[in-house]
């Protein structure tokens, strides 16, 4: 038995392990074993009678929860099993909120803490009211009306009402205030209130060389329209063919799949993290990154199958659904993959990292030779940039480096390993709490 999402081993008891119990309670629950080494082998425990009395009392007094503490015997050696149920409400350790993720414990802070507390209350970030924003500041409801009229997913009578009545019909008011979703969907400049609410597009020769770029601002409907237009007219190269005198343009990604991928990023992005959606275009691939997270218990594999619809931003998703732009059955990724395969190209890849989610469309490379040259050149330049960044801030994490350099976390890990093997970089301290030293 190994440590995982729901199992942790400790050789002896320390009061700080109340944080681990707090993390289990706030996540999926789990078992903390006292008197076992990291491999799960019993090493024995002294004063078990006292611990069996003290541990439940400390958990009750500090965390405010009741749990089971059991004594076990393995090959003549005693150890304690602490069984923690997942709790429906937030559990705090002296004002701190800890959470079990994988085989590690994290203290939730900032946006992550806000989202956690909202989730425990059955609310979402986009449903929170935003004071001091007047409905007169909203625009683009006519564009929504046009989309929705064609989709027939909202009655015509509602579409003919004034803006305030339509906003109410879309459930974008709460306690007399506009919800955050309303600002993102319809405000002329949502970044005035919500940072990072825009899209960045860049064309890269390789991971290091950015040849040109654009930024798309405005409300979410405007961003979706302008981004698709830019990608199809400026960033993606179509192969031209003729049938008689009729001209055909074949793009490396089917428009329907590209549109689905972009809308998926817009609807599922974590807007609380104030980070723009990033689209990186290369000769041989297109990558869409957003700061979204998978739901508890979900895997990348599940996304490629038919699954329940559980958008990260349900208020935003509802409006895009009413406008006829997305489905409501959790079929987006499956539909996108099928569209690509029907067009004779590979289905998209999904790469899930701590910092967010990459959607990757791979298409035909121009040649092996140019690809190899590009890869070598990219690797060298990435190494130099990583070293420069770590000289300035030795405490940068892999997700932070990846976001700074427009790379995947896997690419950063690979480059860091090469730098360490070349004795150009050294890790000081542990993986969790250490820092980097440029040699």
XYZ file of C-alpha atoms in Angstrom, residues 15-290:
276
model
C 0.188 17.948 16.686
C 0.907 19.546 13.301
C -0.644 16.456 11.700
C -3.989 17.997 12.556
C -3.417 19.920 9.312
C -3.388 16.623 7.377
C -6.650 15.581 9.042
C -8.111 18.979 8.123
C -6.994 18.390 4.507
C -8.700 14.993 4.365
C -11.915 16.416 5.833
C -12.018 19.202 3.233
C -11.360 16.831 0.303
C -12.426 13.204 -0.122
C -11.712 11.998 3.399
C -8.956 9.496 4.063
C -6.870 7.522 6.541
C -3.836 8.764 8.465
C -1.677 5.958 9.856
C 0.558 6.727 12.828
C 3.350 4.212 13.413
C 4.126 3.360 9.764
C 7.022 4.448 7.537
C 6.664 5.965 4.045
C 6.356 2.508 2.469
C 3.441 1.562 4.729
C 5.469 -0.819 6.885
C 4.628 -0.830 10.596
C 7.498 0.479 12.767
C 5.706 0.428 16.113
C 4.389 3.138 18.389
C 4.837 3.946 22.074
C 2.220 5.337 24.477
C -0.650 4.179 22.274
C -3.122 4.251 25.189
C -2.436 7.962 25.768
C -2.539 8.746 22.042
C -5.891 6.992 21.682
C -7.257 9.430 24.268
C -5.376 12.591 23.237
C -5.786 12.513 19.431
C -9.630 12.458 19.288
C -9.770 15.254 21.888
C -7.320 17.438 19.955
C -9.191 16.866 16.701
C -12.471 17.794 18.375
C -11.073 20.891 20.144
C -8.991 22.291 17.244
C -10.917 21.174 14.148
C -14.397 20.831 15.613
C -15.043 17.406 14.076
C -15.458 13.880 15.403
C -13.489 11.026 13.829
C -12.654 7.360 14.455
C -9.255 6.489 15.955
C -8.418 2.777 15.993
C -5.509 0.705 17.318
C -4.091 -2.079 15.114
C -1.365 -4.710 15.463
C 0.930 -5.871 12.658
C 3.683 -8.428 13.304
C 3.656 -7.546 16.978
C 3.939 -3.781 16.294
C 1.166 -1.355 17.235
C -0.005 1.470 14.985
C -2.980 3.834 14.952
C -5.459 4.376 12.124
C -7.264 7.735 12.019
C -10.294 7.516 9.714
C -11.551 10.884 8.410
C -14.883 11.319 6.635
C -15.256 14.027 3.945
C -17.159 16.939 5.489
C -19.915 18.873 3.692
C -18.823 22.159 5.274
C -15.384 23.858 5.461
C -13.111 22.614 8.266
C -10.400 24.989 9.478
C -7.206 24.511 11.441
C -6.696 27.672 13.541
C -8.154 29.825 10.772
C -6.296 27.985 7.995
C -7.986 25.809 5.390
C -6.010 22.769 4.257
C -6.865 20.464 1.376
C -5.654 17.038 0.274
C -4.642 16.959 -3.403
C -3.012 13.801 -4.722
C -0.584 12.651 -2.051
C 0.166 16.169 -0.784
C -1.461 18.616 1.602
C -1.983 22.211 0.528
C -3.015 25.302 2.444
C -5.686 27.074 0.429
C -5.174 30.808 -0.061
C -6.445 33.597 -2.282
C -8.612 32.577 -5.240
C -8.280 28.856 -4.441
C -9.674 29.464 -0.954
C -12.503 31.623 -2.300
C -13.541 28.923 -4.774
C -13.323 26.220 -2.116
C -15.553 28.151 0.301
C -18.053 28.923 -2.465
C -18.149 25.268 -3.506
C -18.866 24.147 0.054
C -21.773 26.616 0.080
C -23.105 25.257 -3.203
C -22.237 28.452 -5.088
C -19.926 29.291 -7.983
C -17.615 32.236 -8.662
C -19.644 33.571 -11.594
C -22.886 33.640 -9.563
C -21.616 36.123 -6.944
C -23.221 39.606 -7.090
C -20.975 42.532 -8.044
C -22.050 45.873 -6.488
C -21.774 49.320 -8.065
C -22.143 48.226 -11.697
C -25.159 49.722 -13.451
C -27.091 47.759 -16.055
C -26.658 50.749 -18.398
C -22.966 49.784 -18.665
C -23.887 46.507 -20.370
C -23.850 46.112 -24.155
C -24.088 43.423 -26.823
C -27.467 42.145 -25.680
C -28.647 42.620 -29.265
C -25.933 40.206 -30.461
C -27.127 37.718 -27.859
C -30.738 38.248 -29.025
C -29.696 37.442 -32.613
C -27.922 34.242 -31.584
C -30.728 33.175 -29.245
C -33.458 33.832 -31.811
C -31.763 31.393 -34.194
C -31.234 28.790 -31.473
C -34.882 28.858 -30.212
C -33.615 27.997 -26.711
C -35.316 31.028 -25.211
C -38.809 32.226 -26.035
C -39.263 35.097 -28.471
C -41.303 37.114 -25.984
C -38.360 37.269 -23.573
C -36.002 38.368 -26.352
C -38.319 41.261 -27.215
C -38.315 42.601 -23.642
C -36.011 45.410 -22.466
C -32.440 44.697 -21.344
C -33.264 44.597 -17.635
C -36.055 42.064 -18.137
C -33.835 39.899 -20.341
C -31.041 39.970 -17.737
C -33.580 38.872 -15.121
C -34.784 36.077 -17.433
C -31.188 34.865 -17.725
C -30.898 34.844 -13.894
C -28.026 37.333 -13.924
C -29.313 39.389 -10.988
C -28.713 38.448 -7.343
C -29.845 40.470 -4.327
C -30.458 43.465 -6.587
C -26.956 43.385 -8.087
C -25.608 42.134 -11.382
C -23.722 38.845 -11.102
C -20.089 38.567 -12.150
C -21.241 36.523 -15.154
C -23.295 39.472 -16.459
C -20.203 41.708 -16.444
C -18.120 39.163 -18.364
C -20.894 38.418 -20.848
C -22.156 41.878 -21.641
C -19.952 44.686 -20.263
C -18.072 46.764 -22.824
C -14.859 46.439 -20.784
C -15.073 43.584 -18.257
C -11.375 44.038 -17.399
C -12.365 47.224 -15.598
C -13.707 44.957 -12.872
C -12.224 41.498 -13.544
C -8.523 41.242 -14.364
C -7.243 38.893 -17.060
C -10.618 38.665 -18.817
C -9.160 38.644 -22.347
C -7.467 36.315 -24.857
C -3.828 36.313 -26.018
C -2.843 34.786 -29.354
C 0.755 34.255 -30.483
C 2.445 32.639 -33.469
C 5.629 30.835 -32.473
C 8.490 29.602 -34.625
C 9.354 27.401 -31.630
C 8.755 27.505 -27.872
C 11.069 30.509 -27.469
C 10.645 32.629 -30.606
C 7.384 34.586 -30.743
C 6.967 35.990 -34.256
C 3.769 38.006 -33.784
C 0.834 38.278 -31.399
C -2.597 39.786 -30.772
C -4.853 40.445 -27.798
C -8.642 40.210 -27.968
C -10.647 42.283 -25.495
C -14.324 43.025 -24.871
C -17.163 40.905 -23.540
C -17.062 37.121 -23.922
C -19.310 36.974 -26.998
C -17.128 39.573 -28.748
C -13.955 37.724 -27.739
C -15.271 34.463 -29.177
C -16.175 36.056 -32.536
C -12.969 38.074 -32.944
C -10.684 35.244 -31.863
C -12.120 32.778 -34.388
C -11.871 35.422 -37.102
C -8.216 36.181 -36.255
C -7.237 32.509 -36.139
C -8.843 31.719 -39.492
C -7.621 34.832 -41.352
C -4.185 35.478 -39.825
C -2.825 32.487 -37.914
C -3.896 29.282 -39.689
C -2.709 28.481 -43.201
C -5.216 26.838 -45.523
C -4.229 24.394 -48.255
C -5.726 25.530 -51.552
C -7.162 23.028 -54.008
C -9.391 23.312 -57.068
C -12.232 21.237 -58.437
C -12.658 22.566 -61.919
C -12.804 26.315 -61.442
C -14.089 26.043 -57.867
C -11.559 26.923 -55.159
C -11.416 24.924 -51.890
C -9.634 26.004 -48.689
C -8.717 23.225 -46.260
C -7.585 24.416 -42.840
C -5.459 22.199 -40.545
C -8.259 22.225 -37.941
C -11.969 21.937 -38.781
C -13.704 25.207 -37.933
C -16.318 23.391 -35.836
C -13.640 21.717 -33.688
C -11.651 24.938 -33.253
C -14.791 26.836 -32.289
C -15.754 24.130 -29.778
C -12.277 24.208 -28.225
C -12.294 27.982 -27.851
C -15.796 28.108 -26.363
C -14.840 25.313 -23.963
C -11.925 27.431 -22.691
C -14.110 30.533 -22.312
C -16.868 28.718 -20.410
C -14.631 26.630 -18.119
C -11.882 29.147 -17.342
C -11.231 30.060 -13.695
C -11.728 33.830 -13.960
C -10.806 34.356 -10.310
C -7.125 33.772 -11.180
C -6.914 36.933 -13.340
C -5.021 35.168 -16.138
C -5.812 35.488 -19.842
C -6.679 32.545 -22.084
C -3.552 31.841 -24.151
C -3.533 30.450 -27.685
C -0.141 29.386 -29.049
C 0.004 28.645 -32.781
C 2.911 26.773 -34.429
C 3.529 25.356 -37.891
C 2.484 21.927 -36.632
C 0.021 22.526 -33.802
C -2.333 24.910 -32.021
C -2.534 24.977 -28.221
C -5.291 26.591 -26.127
C -4.583 27.127 -22.425
C -6.995 28.264 -19.750
